[in-house]
Amino acid sequence: MIVFAILAPIAAYLIGSISFAVIFTKYFCKTDVREHGSGNAGTTNVLRVAGKTAGILTFLCDALKGAVASLLGFFVYKYLFPDSASMIMYGKYICAVACMLGHAFPIWFKFKGGKCAATSVGIFAVCCPIGIIVGLIGYALNMVITKIVSMSTLIATVFVVGFSIGINGFNGGKPDYVIIALSLIAGTIVFLRHKDNIKRLIKGEEKKLKIKK
């Protein structure tokens, strides 16, 4: 039982380590996205380097792997702990964090990955659907106003983590410190991966999104 509980997050990390940004950019442009633009292996940089088709595919696949990893945790922990709703929820979040670490530091791609934004969409679509809906609305509104992806992503992250803590971390009115901690860890990963963007935002130097045709 313990072995499977450990293997699930390891598998989630390996799923997260599949860098679709690198795969699709190499397919469409015969180049490594990490050698261009911001150097980030994520949707925004793929949009800038390889265009809309590659960018959309990257976003969808990154979100899908986040959802798959979280569902893996759900089903494995449900099988191991069928009578414990808390453990089943922990399984989703543990595998979610493992997937995010895989995306940020992919073992298949020399540990140089993305910033976990698209992957988080899939993750929280499973872990906290209401949170991701509110987060995407916040993202869309800010993008319309500013066209700055990093700011929109960080605002969405605050919404998603807040709802995750509020809904799942205080389910039944009692604090679940494991869910609260894992939600904060997930949000912290996104913020840390955007540290350079945050510095540029503070200086007013962050660029607006321009998509390659």
GROMACS .gro file of C-alpha atoms in nm:
model
  213
    1MET     CA    1   0.000   0.000   0.000
    2ILE     CA    2   0.272   0.247   0.098
    3VAL     CA    3   0.466   0.162  -0.217
    4PHE     CA    4   0.175   0.264  -0.443
    5ALA     CA    5   0.117   0.581  -0.238
    6ILE     CA    6   0.481   0.674  -0.311
    7LEU     CA    7   0.483   0.560  -0.674
    8ALA     CA    8   0.181   0.777  -0.764
    9PRO     CA    9   0.356   1.114  -0.710
   10ILE     CA   10   0.670   0.978  -0.878
   11ALA     CA   11   0.460   0.891  -1.183
   12ALA     CA   12   0.296   1.236  -1.163
   13TYR     CA   13   0.642   1.398  -1.165
   14LEU     CA   14   0.738   1.197  -1.474
   15ILE     CA   15   0.414   1.299  -1.646
   16GLY     CA   16   0.487   1.661  -1.562
   17SER     CA   17   0.835   1.623  -1.706
   18ILE     CA   18   0.696   1.583  -2.058
   19SER     CA   19   0.776   1.927  -2.204
   20PHE     CA   20   0.524   1.984  -2.480
   21ALA     CA   21   0.664   2.333  -2.537
   22VAL     CA   22   0.995   2.180  -2.646
   23ILE     CA   23   0.826   1.900  -2.842
   24PHE     CA   24   0.590   2.120  -3.045
   25THR     CA   25   0.843   2.396  -3.110
   26LYS     CA   26   1.092   2.142  -3.241
   27TYR     CA   27   0.818   1.991  -3.458
   28PHE     CA   28   0.694   2.320  -3.604
   29CYS     CA   29   1.015   2.524  -3.609
   30LYS     CA   30   1.297   2.269  -3.580
   31THR     CA   31   1.437   2.461  -3.284
   32ASP     CA   32   1.440   2.455  -2.904
   33VAL     CA   33   1.201   2.711  -2.753
   34ARG     CA   34   1.436   2.747  -2.456
   35GLU     CA   35   1.694   2.907  -2.686
   36HIS     CA   36   1.463   3.190  -2.790
   37GLY     CA   37   1.258   3.469  -2.640
   38SER     CA   38   1.235   3.444  -2.262
   39GLY     CA   39   1.397   3.099  -2.265
   40ASN     CA   40   1.091   2.958  -2.088
   41ALA     CA   41   0.941   2.627  -2.199
   42GLY     CA   42   0.582   2.741  -2.173
   43THR     CA   43   0.279   2.848  -2.373
   44THR     CA   44   0.359   3.219  -2.395
   45ASN     CA   45   0.710   3.170  -2.528
   46VAL     CA   46   0.587   2.908  -2.774
   47LEU     CA   47   0.328   3.158  -2.901
   48ARG     CA   48   0.604   3.413  -2.956
   49VAL     CA   49   0.849   3.170  -3.114
   50ALA     CA   50   0.636   2.917  -3.304
   51GLY     CA   51   0.295   3.080  -3.343
   52LYS     CA   52  -0.067   3.012  -3.251
   53THR     CA   53  -0.100   2.647  -3.349
   54ALA     CA   54   0.203   2.536  -3.150
   55GLY     CA   55   0.103   2.762  -2.861
   56ILE     CA   56  -0.252   2.629  -2.840
   57LEU     CA   57  -0.132   2.268  -2.858
   58THR     CA   58   0.121   2.337  -2.585
   59PHE     CA   59  -0.140   2.491  -2.357
   60LEU     CA   60  -0.390   2.209  -2.409
   61CYS     CA   61  -0.135   1.932  -2.356
   62ASP     CA   62   0.023   2.098  -2.053
   63ALA     CA   63  -0.321   2.143  -1.899
   64LEU     CA   64  -0.409   1.784  -1.986
   65LYS     CA   65  -0.101   1.642  -1.817
   66GLY     CA   66  -0.187   1.839  -1.502
   67ALA     CA   67  -0.536   1.693  -1.502
   68VAL     CA   68  -0.407   1.341  -1.569
   69ALA     CA   69  -0.156   1.364  -1.283
   70SER     CA   70  -0.420   1.485  -1.037
   71LEU     CA   71  -0.666   1.217  -1.150
   72LEU     CA   72  -0.392   0.959  -1.107
   73GLY     CA   73  -0.357   1.066  -0.745
   74PHE     CA   74  -0.733   1.057  -0.700
   75PHE     CA   75  -0.777   0.703  -0.832
   76VAL     CA   76  -0.469   0.555  -0.665
   77TYR     CA   77  -0.550   0.701  -0.323
   78LYS     CA   78  -0.917   0.614  -0.363
   79TYR     CA   79  -0.813   0.253  -0.419
   80LEU     CA   80  -0.572   0.259  -0.124
   81PHE     CA   81  -0.794   0.456   0.116
   82PRO     CA   82  -1.155   0.400   0.000
   83ASP     CA   83  -1.306   0.512   0.330
   84SER     CA   84  -1.103   0.831   0.374
   85ALA     CA   85  -1.222   1.136   0.181
   86SER     CA   86  -0.929   1.334   0.321
   87MET     CA   87  -0.667   1.091   0.194
   88ILE     CA   88  -0.829   1.083  -0.150
   89MET     CA   89  -0.812   1.463  -0.161
   90TYR     CA   90  -0.451   1.452  -0.044
   91GLY     CA   91  -0.370   1.215  -0.328
   92LYS     CA   92  -0.493   1.467  -0.585
   93TYR     CA   93  -0.295   1.752  -0.434
   94ILE     CA   94   0.024   1.553  -0.373
   95CYS     CA   95   0.032   1.437  -0.734
   96ALA     CA   96  -0.056   1.791  -0.846
   97VAL     CA   97   0.249   1.937  -0.673
   98ALA     CA   98   0.466   1.653  -0.805
   99CYS     CA   99   0.345   1.724  -1.160
  100MET     CA  100   0.422   2.095  -1.120
  101LEU     CA  101   0.775   2.013  -1.007
  102GLY     CA  102   0.811   1.787  -1.309
  103HIS     CA  103   0.696   2.065  -1.540
  104ALA     CA  104   0.931   2.317  -1.383
  105PHE     CA  105   1.227   2.077  -1.359
  106PRO     CA  106   1.171   1.805  -1.624
  107ILE     CA  107   1.400   1.506  -1.593
  108TRP     CA  108   1.354   1.430  -1.965
  109PHE     CA  109   1.468   1.779  -2.069
  110LYS     CA  110   1.772   1.858  -1.852
  111PHE     CA  111   1.558   2.002  -1.569
  112LYS     CA  112   1.487   2.323  -1.764
  113GLY     CA  113   1.111   2.361  -1.788
  114GLY     CA  114   0.822   2.603  -1.770
  115LYS     CA  115   0.642   2.817  -1.514
  116CYS     CA  116   0.348   2.583  -1.441
  117ALA     CA  117   0.068   2.818  -1.548
  118ALA     CA  118  -0.102   2.596  -1.807
  119THR     CA  119  -0.030   2.283  -1.604
  120SER     CA  120  -0.201   2.445  -1.305
  121VAL     CA  121  -0.517   2.493  -1.512
  122GLY     CA  122  -0.552   2.118  -1.557
  123ILE     CA  123  -0.453   2.048  -1.199
  124PHE     CA  124  -0.707   2.277  -1.039
  125ALA     CA  125  -0.976   2.182  -1.289
  126VAL     CA  126  -0.960   1.851  -1.102
  127CYS     CA  127  -0.873   1.975  -0.752
  128CYS     CA  128  -1.088   2.290  -0.736
  129PRO     CA  129  -1.309   2.350  -1.043
  130ILE     CA  130  -1.473   2.664  -0.901
  131GLY     CA  131  -1.132   2.812  -0.827
  132ILE     CA  132  -1.005   2.758  -1.180
  133ILE     CA  133  -1.321   2.910  -1.330
  134VAL     CA  134  -1.280   3.226  -1.120
  135GLY     CA  135  -0.907   3.228  -1.190
  136LEU     CA  136  -0.956   3.207  -1.567
  137ILE     CA  137  -1.211   3.489  -1.556
  138GLY     CA  138  -0.961   3.702  -1.364
  139TYR     CA  139  -0.690   3.608  -1.612
  140ALA     CA  140  -0.905   3.695  -1.913
  141LEU     CA  141  -1.015   4.032  -1.773
  142ASN     CA  142  -0.661   4.134  -1.688
  143MET     CA  143  -0.535   4.023  -2.030
  144VAL     CA  144  -0.799   4.238  -2.200
  145ILE     CA  145  -0.689   4.538  -1.994
  146THR     CA  146  -0.310   4.494  -1.983
  147LYS     CA  147  -0.215   4.221  -2.236
  148ILE     CA  148   0.055   4.120  -1.987
  149VAL     CA  149   0.057   3.742  -1.946
  150SER     CA  150   0.267   3.722  -1.629
  151MET     CA  151   0.051   3.968  -1.436
  152SER     CA  152  -0.266   3.791  -1.548
  153THR     CA  153  -0.119   3.455  -1.447
  154LEU     CA  154  -0.020   3.574  -1.101
  155ILE     CA  155  -0.361   3.731  -1.041
  156ALA     CA  156  -0.529   3.407  -1.151
  157THR     CA  157  -0.299   3.208  -0.921
  158VAL     CA  158  -0.404   3.415  -0.620
  159PHE     CA  159  -0.771   3.352  -0.701
  160VAL     CA  160  -0.722   2.980  -0.757
  161VAL     CA  161  -0.514   2.921  -0.444
  162GLY     CA  162  -0.754   3.132  -0.239
  163PHE     CA  163  -1.056   2.931  -0.352
  164SER     CA  164  -0.866   2.604  -0.310
  165ILE     CA  165  -0.793   2.692   0.051
  166GLY     CA  166  -1.139   2.833   0.114
  167ILE     CA  167  -1.330   2.540  -0.037
  168ASN     CA  168  -1.108   2.238   0.022
  169GLY     CA  169  -0.888   2.366   0.302
  170PHE     CA  170  -1.186   2.455   0.521
  171ASN     CA  171  -1.427   2.184   0.414
  172GLY     CA  172  -1.690   2.153   0.686
  173GLY     CA  173  -1.560   2.463   0.861
  174LYS     CA  174  -1.251   2.296   1.005
  175PRO     CA  175  -0.905   2.379   0.868
  176ASP     CA  176  -0.731   2.100   0.681
  177TYR     CA  177  -0.369   2.203   0.716
  178VAL     CA  178  -0.245   1.950   0.461
  179ILE     CA  179  -0.466   2.091   0.186
  180ILE     CA  180  -0.385   2.446   0.291
  181ALA     CA  181  -0.011   2.372   0.283
  182LEU     CA  182  -0.025   2.192  -0.053
  183SER     CA  183  -0.233   2.473  -0.207
  184LEU     CA  184   0.018   2.731  -0.085
  185ILE     CA  185   0.307   2.521  -0.216
  186ALA     CA  186   0.143   2.503  -0.558
  187GLY     CA  187   0.092   2.880  -0.563
  188THR     CA  188   0.445   2.942  -0.437
  189ILE     CA  189   0.591   2.733  -0.720
  190VAL     CA  190   0.411   2.950  -0.976
  191PHE     CA  191   0.526   3.273  -0.810
  192LEU     CA  192   0.886   3.156  -0.777
  193ARG     CA  193   0.893   3.053  -1.142
  194HIS     CA  194   0.776   3.406  -1.227
  195LYS     CA  195   1.032   3.584  -1.009
  196ASP     CA  196   1.201   3.753  -1.306
  197ASN     CA  197   0.863   3.864  -1.440
  198ILE     CA  198   0.774   4.007  -1.100
  199LYS     CA  199   1.097   4.210  -1.101
  200ARG     CA  200   1.015   4.348  -1.445
  201LEU     CA  201   0.657   4.423  -1.341
  202ILE     CA  202   0.782   4.624  -1.046
  203LYS     CA  203   1.014   4.819  -1.277
  204GLY     CA  204   0.739   4.862  -1.538
  205GLU     CA  205   0.949   4.675  -1.796
  206GLU     CA  206   0.734   4.365  -1.854
  207LYS     CA  207   0.642   4.325  -2.222
  208LYS     CA  208   0.293   4.278  -2.358
  209LEU     CA  209   0.205   3.964  -2.552
  210LYS     CA  210   0.282   3.965  -2.922
  211ILE     CA  211   0.203   3.647  -3.112
  212LYS     CA  212   0.404   3.530  -3.411
  213LYS     CA  213   0.182   3.480  -3.717
   0.00000   0.00000   0.00000
